[in-house]
XYZ file of C-alpha atoms in Angstrom:
562
model
C 42.072 1.145 13.930
C 43.162 -2.481 14.414
C 45.797 -2.196 11.464
C 46.918 0.724 12.852
C 47.556 -1.062 16.525
C 49.461 -4.237 14.782
C 51.634 -1.650 12.960
C 52.269 0.292 16.659
C 52.760 -3.514 17.848
C 55.240 -4.493 15.837
C 57.115 -1.030 15.113
C 57.682 -0.914 18.970
C 59.473 -3.801 18.722
C 62.017 -3.066 16.501
C 62.229 0.613 17.786
C 60.822 2.575 15.376
C 58.200 4.369 18.227
C 58.537 5.858 21.453
C 57.282 3.478 24.047
C 53.704 4.508 24.929
C 53.242 7.186 28.120
C 50.908 6.314 30.147
C 50.711 9.695 31.392
C 48.990 10.994 28.632
C 46.634 8.064 28.795
C 45.436 8.914 31.648
C 41.716 6.937 31.773
C 41.427 6.797 27.790
C 40.734 3.742 25.767
C 43.641 2.005 24.714
C 42.223 3.211 20.955
C 42.790 6.799 21.923
C 46.087 6.362 23.797
C 47.351 4.891 21.146
C 46.966 7.532 18.964
C 47.886 10.351 20.946
C 51.438 8.144 22.420
C 52.678 7.146 19.619
C 55.285 9.115 18.165
C 58.014 8.766 15.606
C 61.180 9.146 16.835
C 62.191 11.527 14.105
C 59.038 13.516 14.375
C 59.996 15.401 18.128
C 57.150 15.966 20.786
C 53.697 16.857 20.574
C 54.183 20.051 19.841
C 56.614 20.111 17.133
C 55.253 17.936 14.789
C 52.263 20.053 13.590
C 50.086 18.543 11.259
C 52.285 15.343 9.988
C 50.713 12.458 9.640
C 51.121 9.050 10.724
C 53.320 6.821 8.118
C 52.534 3.463 7.097
C 55.370 3.641 4.161
C 58.328 4.839 7.762
C 56.429 2.556 9.990
C 57.447 -0.573 7.647
C 60.478 0.789 6.112
C 62.848 -1.981 7.807
C 60.077 -4.445 5.840
C 59.123 -4.209 2.363
C 56.013 -5.939 1.265
C 56.131 -7.873 -1.964
C 53.398 -7.079 -4.605
C 50.559 -9.845 -4.744
C 51.147 -9.746 -8.452
C 53.872 -9.522 -10.468
C 55.471 -10.317 -14.120
C 56.246 -14.216 -12.578
C 53.189 -14.458 -10.724
C 50.557 -13.382 -13.223
C 48.845 -15.348 -15.926
C 51.351 -16.506 -18.194
C 48.611 -16.911 -21.204
C 48.416 -12.906 -21.010
C 52.206 -12.278 -21.367
C 52.097 -14.920 -24.077
C 49.859 -12.642 -25.867
C 50.672 -10.315 -28.727
C 48.402 -8.055 -30.627
C 50.292 -6.277 -33.459
C 47.703 -4.206 -34.547
C 47.788 -2.118 -31.483
C 51.439 -2.868 -31.002
C 55.058 -1.368 -30.211
C 54.686 0.323 -33.628
C 51.408 2.314 -32.570
C 52.564 2.914 -28.732
C 56.047 4.572 -30.300
C 53.997 6.762 -33.395
C 51.764 7.938 -30.083
C 54.938 8.893 -28.152
C 55.654 10.786 -31.365
C 52.345 12.947 -31.349
C 53.056 14.008 -28.090
C 56.338 15.230 -28.671
C 54.835 16.686 -31.737
C 52.910 18.692 -29.859
C 55.155 19.596 -26.827
C 57.464 21.361 -29.473
C 59.564 18.699 -30.144
C 60.715 18.783 -33.751
C 60.752 15.925 -36.335
C 60.990 15.689 -39.960
C 57.455 15.681 -40.341
C 54.465 17.854 -38.552
C 52.292 15.126 -38.610
C 51.693 11.122 -37.449
C 49.589 9.493 -40.120
C 48.300 6.478 -38.929
C 47.423 3.571 -41.102
C 48.051 0.905 -38.419
C 44.329 0.327 -37.812
C 40.722 -0.015 -39.600
C 39.093 2.760 -37.534
C 37.338 4.749 -40.366
C 36.059 7.708 -38.177
C 39.305 8.274 -36.982
C 40.385 8.471 -40.713
C 37.738 11.334 -41.422
C 35.088 9.225 -42.435
C 31.519 11.059 -41.900
C 28.969 8.912 -40.023
C 25.993 7.444 -41.700
C 23.264 10.248 -40.825
C 20.305 7.252 -41.012
C 22.435 5.436 -38.309
C 22.408 8.464 -35.797
C 19.896 9.620 -36.081
C 18.158 6.128 -35.205
C 20.724 5.864 -32.341
C 20.020 9.069 -31.634
C 16.247 9.042 -31.224
C 17.052 5.670 -28.656
C 19.177 7.930 -26.889
C 16.812 10.463 -26.321
C 13.374 9.848 -26.477
C 12.300 13.031 -26.393
C 13.844 13.879 -29.900
C 10.829 11.277 -30.923
C 8.448 14.597 -31.457
C 11.027 16.639 -32.933
C 10.185 17.430 -36.580
C 13.676 17.556 -37.610
C 14.084 13.449 -37.399
C 12.429 11.672 -40.651
C 9.596 9.257 -39.977
C 11.514 6.055 -41.106
C 13.896 6.795 -38.707
C 10.827 7.403 -35.711
C 9.742 4.053 -36.392
C 12.953 2.072 -35.998
C 13.747 3.853 -32.513
C 10.459 2.909 -31.155
C 10.488 -0.240 -32.351
C 14.127 -0.819 -30.945
C 13.075 0.819 -27.821
C 9.731 -0.978 -27.438
C 11.915 -4.300 -27.066
C 13.929 -2.657 -24.214
C 12.922 -2.847 -20.638
C 11.450 0.408 -19.445
C 11.488 1.066 -23.289
C 14.938 2.840 -22.066
C 18.152 2.159 -24.287
C 20.148 2.363 -20.391
C 18.472 -1.535 -19.267
C 20.189 -4.637 -19.782
C 18.715 -6.914 -22.597
C 18.551 -10.188 -22.924
C 22.355 -11.809 -23.136
C 21.319 -12.712 -26.571
C 20.349 -9.603 -27.242
C 17.126 -7.353 -28.123
C 14.580 -10.122 -29.366
C 13.566 -7.621 -32.400
C 17.035 -6.611 -33.117
C 17.822 -10.730 -33.514
C 14.818 -10.992 -35.627
C 15.669 -8.047 -38.275
C 18.859 -9.750 -38.356
C 17.661 -12.736 -39.372
C 15.348 -11.157 -42.217
C 18.786 -9.124 -43.081
C 20.659 -12.874 -43.932
C 17.300 -14.259 -46.089
C 17.489 -10.955 -48.156
C 21.276 -11.619 -48.323
C 21.302 -14.757 -49.173
C 18.443 -14.982 -51.533
C 16.014 -17.460 -49.082
C 18.091 -19.440 -47.453
C 16.148 -19.916 -43.909
C 17.291 -17.749 -40.637
C 16.480 -18.394 -37.416
C 16.534 -15.663 -35.221
C 16.789 -17.996 -32.380
C 20.168 -18.981 -33.699
C 21.444 -15.220 -34.008
C 23.323 -13.958 -30.606
C 24.110 -9.985 -30.733
C 27.763 -9.153 -29.600
C 30.155 -7.173 -28.448
C 31.866 -6.478 -31.453
C 32.498 -9.710 -33.702
C 35.839 -10.179 -31.385
C 33.467 -10.719 -28.751
C 31.904 -13.785 -30.384
C 34.687 -14.951 -32.387
C 35.920 -15.456 -28.351
C 33.078 -16.768 -27.278
C 33.181 -19.532 -29.678
C 36.876 -20.641 -28.876
C 36.017 -20.865 -25.642
C 33.949 -23.636 -26.074
C 35.586 -25.447 -28.591
C 39.221 -25.623 -26.545
C 39.922 -28.366 -25.082
C 41.719 -31.641 -24.045
C 45.932 -32.310 -23.000
C 48.254 -32.904 -24.981
C 48.199 -34.457 -28.519
C 44.002 -34.295 -27.853
C 44.483 -30.418 -27.260
C 42.229 -28.389 -29.775
C 43.949 -27.401 -32.741
C 42.688 -24.952 -34.504
C 43.596 -23.961 -38.164
C 44.379 -20.233 -39.231
C 45.097 -18.383 -42.204
C 48.532 -17.143 -42.198
C 48.617 -13.901 -43.038
C 45.898 -14.063 -40.302
C 44.475 -10.876 -37.904
C 45.950 -10.981 -35.234
C 42.589 -11.785 -32.746
C 42.569 -15.240 -33.640
C 46.510 -16.051 -32.621
C 46.224 -14.297 -29.377
C 42.842 -15.431 -28.526
C 44.630 -19.131 -29.208
C 47.655 -18.160 -27.311
C 45.147 -16.782 -24.414
C 43.237 -19.647 -24.334
C 46.259 -22.521 -24.103
C 45.000 -24.243 -27.189
C 47.356 -25.118 -30.414
C 47.662 -22.693 -33.456
C 47.273 -24.487 -37.039
C 49.023 -22.239 -39.749
C 47.834 -22.766 -43.259
C 49.134 -20.266 -45.806
C 47.484 -18.220 -48.371
C 48.675 -18.205 -51.843
C 50.310 -14.928 -52.230
C 51.090 -15.574 -55.720
C 47.945 -16.287 -56.970
C 46.355 -13.180 -55.062
C 46.230 -14.568 -51.613
C 43.949 -17.354 -52.505
C 42.937 -20.554 -50.043
C 44.481 -23.612 -50.996
C 42.948 -26.680 -49.906
C 46.124 -28.769 -51.091
C 47.468 -26.478 -47.859
C 44.700 -26.787 -45.748
C 45.138 -30.849 -46.357
C 48.819 -30.900 -45.446
C 48.093 -28.360 -42.163
C 45.932 -30.596 -40.616
C 47.587 -33.535 -41.762
C 51.091 -31.993 -39.632
C 49.003 -30.942 -36.617
C 47.437 -34.194 -36.011
C 50.610 -35.317 -34.844
C 50.595 -32.961 -32.059
C 47.037 -31.840 -31.203
C 43.219 -32.664 -32.094
C 42.398 -30.143 -35.133
C 38.742 -29.122 -34.757
C 38.071 -25.867 -35.740
C 38.794 -23.827 -39.228
C 38.672 -20.319 -38.838
C 38.441 -18.448 -42.007
C 38.773 -14.447 -43.244
C 36.447 -13.282 -45.981
C 37.149 -10.728 -47.254
C 40.504 -11.080 -46.205
C 42.399 -9.037 -43.017
C 45.366 -8.090 -43.965
C 45.022 -9.595 -47.245
C 42.060 -8.126 -48.819
C 41.083 -11.082 -51.048
C 37.581 -12.402 -51.918
C 36.868 -16.177 -52.176
C 35.404 -17.406 -54.491
C 32.097 -19.557 -54.739
C 33.997 -22.548 -55.886
C 37.386 -21.960 -53.224
C 34.138 -21.775 -50.396
C 32.908 -24.814 -51.677
C 35.670 -26.866 -51.461
C 36.832 -25.538 -47.944
C 33.405 -26.562 -46.543
C 33.453 -29.784 -48.131
C 36.951 -30.252 -46.501
C 35.375 -29.263 -43.227
C 32.642 -31.941 -43.888
C 35.425 -34.655 -44.335
C 37.214 -34.019 -41.428
C 34.619 -32.749 -38.826
C 36.008 -29.422 -38.222
C 33.791 -26.327 -36.664
C 33.920 -23.905 -39.297
C 34.431 -20.085 -38.583
C 33.731 -17.729 -40.489
C 34.463 -13.917 -40.130
C 32.716 -12.337 -42.299
C 32.982 -8.584 -41.143
C 34.385 -7.176 -44.550
C 31.323 -8.104 -46.929
C 29.846 -5.062 -47.836
C 33.542 -4.113 -48.814
C 33.806 -5.554 -52.324
C 35.505 -3.294 -54.722
C 36.955 -5.772 -57.418
C 34.408 -5.749 -60.141
C 35.124 -9.784 -60.379
C 34.863 -10.630 -57.394
C 31.587 -11.436 -54.866
C 30.758 -11.868 -51.774
C 29.405 -15.515 -51.185
C 28.604 -15.829 -47.413
C 29.503 -19.456 -46.415
C 26.094 -20.160 -44.897
C 24.386 -19.546 -48.836
C 27.195 -21.505 -50.261
C 26.503 -24.345 -47.746
C 22.934 -24.202 -48.053
C 23.383 -24.542 -51.826
C 25.727 -27.982 -51.065
C 22.332 -29.708 -50.104
C 20.958 -31.174 -46.455
C 23.660 -33.627 -46.063
C 25.744 -30.626 -45.631
C 23.478 -27.911 -44.336
C 22.111 -30.017 -41.711
C 25.225 -31.169 -40.232
C 28.570 -28.932 -40.797
C 28.883 -26.843 -37.723
C 29.690 -23.171 -38.459
C 29.609 -19.724 -36.545
C 29.372 -16.786 -38.955
C 30.407 -13.260 -37.689
C 29.377 -9.324 -38.821
C 30.365 -5.810 -37.409
C 29.254 -2.659 -37.222
C 33.134 -1.434 -37.433
C 33.706 -2.287 -41.044
C 31.631 -2.343 -44.322
C 30.270 1.696 -44.854
C 29.496 2.759 -41.524
C 32.759 2.330 -40.252
C 30.865 2.308 -36.139
C 34.165 1.200 -34.329
C 33.170 2.980 -31.294
C 29.368 1.298 -30.538
C 30.949 -2.005 -30.496
C 28.114 -3.708 -32.346
C 27.976 -7.240 -33.903
C 26.364 -10.351 -34.342
C 27.084 -14.167 -34.390
C 24.623 -17.046 -36.408
C 26.016 -20.107 -35.050
C 24.181 -23.752 -36.872
C 23.966 -27.127 -36.628
C 25.666 -26.308 -32.386
C 24.236 -29.245 -30.125
C 21.323 -28.080 -28.308
C 23.096 -29.097 -24.771
C 26.001 -27.100 -25.997
C 24.209 -24.040 -26.976
C 22.743 -23.571 -23.147
C 26.030 -23.724 -22.324
C 27.025 -20.992 -24.712
C 23.797 -18.465 -23.593
C 25.164 -19.411 -20.134
C 28.466 -18.304 -20.661
C 27.070 -15.340 -22.202
C 25.152 -14.115 -19.085
C 28.313 -13.631 -17.284
C 28.844 -10.695 -19.087
C 25.081 -9.933 -18.775
C 25.081 -8.602 -22.470
C 26.613 -6.522 -25.257
C 25.972 -2.619 -25.410
C 22.159 -1.896 -26.351
C 23.443 1.161 -28.140
C 26.017 -1.151 -30.488
C 23.047 -3.659 -30.642
C 20.282 -0.479 -31.969
C 23.612 0.475 -34.541
C 23.556 -3.157 -35.670
C 19.752 -2.813 -36.556
C 20.058 0.087 -38.597
C 22.617 -1.986 -40.839
C 20.232 -4.665 -41.275
C 17.969 -2.629 -41.651
C 18.573 0.694 -43.696
C 15.868 2.801 -45.228
C 13.699 0.749 -47.946
C 12.945 2.845 -51.327
C 9.565 3.833 -50.439
C 10.997 5.792 -47.412
C 11.965 9.610 -46.780
C 15.807 8.293 -45.998
C 16.627 6.240 -48.432
C 18.151 8.284 -51.182
C 19.850 10.564 -48.652
C 21.207 7.027 -47.073
C 22.133 5.491 -50.693
C 23.993 8.259 -50.986
C 26.305 8.223 -48.892
C 26.546 4.590 -48.772
C 27.903 4.936 -52.500
C 29.894 7.825 -51.585
C 32.069 5.411 -49.097
C 32.257 2.450 -51.273
C 32.587 4.078 -54.147
C 35.711 6.431 -52.918
C 37.170 2.872 -50.932
C 37.445 1.144 -54.289
C 39.376 4.075 -55.698
C 42.008 4.183 -52.863
C 42.006 0.190 -53.394
C 43.240 0.631 -56.861
C 45.155 3.847 -56.438
C 47.015 2.082 -53.525
C 47.924 -1.292 -55.549
C 48.797 0.729 -58.542
C 51.113 3.607 -56.366
C 53.216 0.635 -54.588
C 53.312 -1.374 -57.364
C 55.725 1.226 -59.380
C 58.217 1.304 -56.614
C 61.453 -0.976 -56.683
C 61.623 -3.682 -54.226
C 57.774 -3.306 -53.701
C 54.386 -5.783 -54.994
C 51.501 -5.474 -54.178
C 48.207 -7.864 -54.986
C 44.830 -6.085 -55.699
C 43.010 -5.140 -53.164
C 40.000 -6.880 -54.058
C 38.298 -6.024 -50.235
C 38.584 -5.200 -47.190
C 40.399 -1.796 -46.056
C 44.151 -2.664 -46.595
C 47.041 -3.305 -48.434
C 49.387 -5.950 -47.436
C 52.599 -5.461 -49.631
C 55.296 -7.621 -49.735
C 59.026 -5.083 -49.504
C 62.203 -5.933 -50.227
C 64.745 -5.767 -47.326
C 68.227 -5.747 -48.070
C 70.309 -8.785 -46.257
C 72.470 -5.979 -44.396
C 69.214 -4.787 -43.143
C 68.229 -8.194 -42.302
C 71.632 -8.662 -40.145
C 71.089 -5.546 -38.668
C 67.366 -5.897 -37.072
C 68.819 -9.358 -36.138
C 71.450 -7.678 -34.041
C 68.870 -5.383 -32.024
C 66.768 -8.232 -31.437
C 63.851 -7.003 -33.774
C 62.300 -9.130 -36.782
C 63.383 -7.382 -39.799
C 60.142 -5.646 -41.050
C 59.938 -4.127 -37.616
C 63.065 -2.425 -38.299
C 61.412 -1.155 -41.999
C 58.199 0.180 -39.975
C 59.802 1.338 -37.310
C 62.180 3.166 -39.356
C 59.459 4.680 -41.820
C 57.392 6.383 -38.313
C 60.385 8.112 -37.345
C 61.564 9.487 -40.820
C 58.002 9.585 -42.067
C 55.777 9.842 -39.427
C 54.118 7.189 -41.435
C 52.210 4.471 -38.863
C 52.050 0.681 -40.735
C 51.971 -2.521 -39.097
C 54.851 -4.813 -39.883
C 53.869 -8.214 -41.573
C 55.423 -10.370 -38.560
C 52.363 -9.528 -36.258
C 50.407 -11.040 -39.124
C 52.355 -13.955 -40.202
C 54.564 -14.701 -43.354
C 56.086 -17.169 -45.331
C 60.165 -17.712 -43.992
C 62.278 -14.818 -45.731
C 59.185 -12.899 -46.910
C 58.416 -9.487 -45.474
C 56.043 -7.556 -45.262
C 53.723 -4.429 -43.957
C 50.082 -3.833 -43.530
C 48.255 -0.340 -44.205
C 44.548 0.488 -44.654
C 43.484 2.580 -47.411
C 41.136 4.440 -45.092
C 42.970 7.989 -44.952
C 41.221 10.277 -47.698
C 42.761 10.387 -51.029
C 44.812 13.482 -50.683
C 46.373 11.999 -47.780
C 46.663 8.810 -49.016
C 48.162 9.906 -51.894
C 50.753 11.676 -49.383
C 51.426 8.666 -47.697
C 51.947 6.576 -50.694
C 54.701 8.987 -52.172
C 56.776 9.004 -48.594
C 56.277 5.716 -48.367
C 57.937 5.491 -52.072
C 60.438 7.572 -51.071
C 61.315 6.169 -47.943
C 61.600 2.717 -49.257
C 64.172 4.103 -52.316
C 66.207 5.887 -49.388
C 65.852 2.329 -47.405
C 67.500 0.438 -50.370
C 69.778 3.076 -51.255
C 71.115 3.168 -47.502
C 71.563 -1.008 -47.101
C 72.954 -0.621 -50.787
C 71.223 -3.137 -52.559
C 71.672 -2.297 -56.694
C 69.064 -4.560 -58.350
C 66.065 -4.604 -55.829
C 63.510 -8.126 -56.879
C 61.265 -9.127 -54.831
C 60.902 -13.130 -54.612
C 57.305 -14.390 -55.611
C 56.089 -17.027 -53.438
C 56.564 -19.546 -56.244
C 60.126 -17.923 -55.862
C 60.452 -18.709 -52.283
C 59.440 -22.585 -52.841
C 61.565 -23.347 -55.672
C 65.016 -21.200 -55.041
C 67.371 -23.216 -57.497
C 65.308 -21.216 -60.390
C 66.567 -18.131 -59.033
């Protein structure tokens, strides 16, 4: 009512309303008088106005109120954030899907989204045991059902006993449910062949992304040349560049060696570090192993060199290990950074600051929607650790259902338990199919003139290099697009295949790529790869390139040899 009175008084001054008539007011209060007497001049007398209500929009027609939050007043760091995995190509794909549903004709009948590592959306079936445990935790009445195996019930009871009120709906401690943290520590000890793990160093997170962002928040400080620099691999997962932009840190690129199956070259790390010292203070080294989007698996020797480099330069190491179960090449093996650090001796193991990350979203489970994950933090200053716990407490706790799902991943059925056989069959089926699709993707793409694909040693993606003719590059620049964005847009519009341009991940100047997931079913993946093959040949023909040739990384470094 106070707001209404203020509007009335302002509007009377500009003649929007008739003057109040005291004859209508009688002995009524001012509030009642105003409600009865204020009439818009265009409304006419009371008996003609019907049920039309007072219009604030009309009352303030001569004074348009400006928005408090506009693109000019919003946080500029948010505007600077780019996340290609869900960027313009994906938005366009969603629009096309809606058009198909509405009957709009396209040269294809469906959109195949190969842009993101969302296993279940691509048709992968859940692991039965994981869903059983989470179901039992969510509806404890099912614990009396003979339908569920005893080992699933045992895990569910243990998790519920660690929850407030024995309910998954209660908040947990900010670091996560204690018994789940203990299971994670036991899992890491087994994975790393006896390397000790303290569950007090384990923090449950909302997916790995939440943990990565939390650690980066602690690390970023300073101004000007003392501003924190963060070394990230190129190509990289766009979470890192997005977080760096949001936090106003300095992105320091080190380039993976495409000619050597995307290996990490220690000489390149030194180059990037020394160059960055001229304008920032490099303090953080980010590693993705197995690689996203590149699919490489780092060797033990490479990890040793990286950790020695971090030790010498006093860098905080962030090791993204969410694809640790996704290793397909028989010549490769996953080594955790923690295990190698331990094997390098106490001087390294007791001093190098290391945060490693894992998730429910990848591996053989693909449970992206649960948003479960954890991080283990080693050698963090105790006072800083207290600040970390404080910061985590602001978001209360990660989803407890996601914590329960994470517990199943680190505490799966044992050989003597009733669910073991089915669990191993399902796990082997998922990982075996991924290994076959990784090989098939590499082989088929490498038959296409103008496409070169490194072996997909691990993770869930291929990152092939594609030749884009000069005239297509010129057209893209005229349109204000990256050349591989133009390529991917045309691929989507002509075939219905949604992939992500390599420019969204970073790449060496003069090279072009796209990232595609290997998650679709084998039959659908074959269709996808055939469409890519046909499209690429047509693309080359449209832009009149006679002899397609993909430049290798070494050729890009030595153009005179071409």
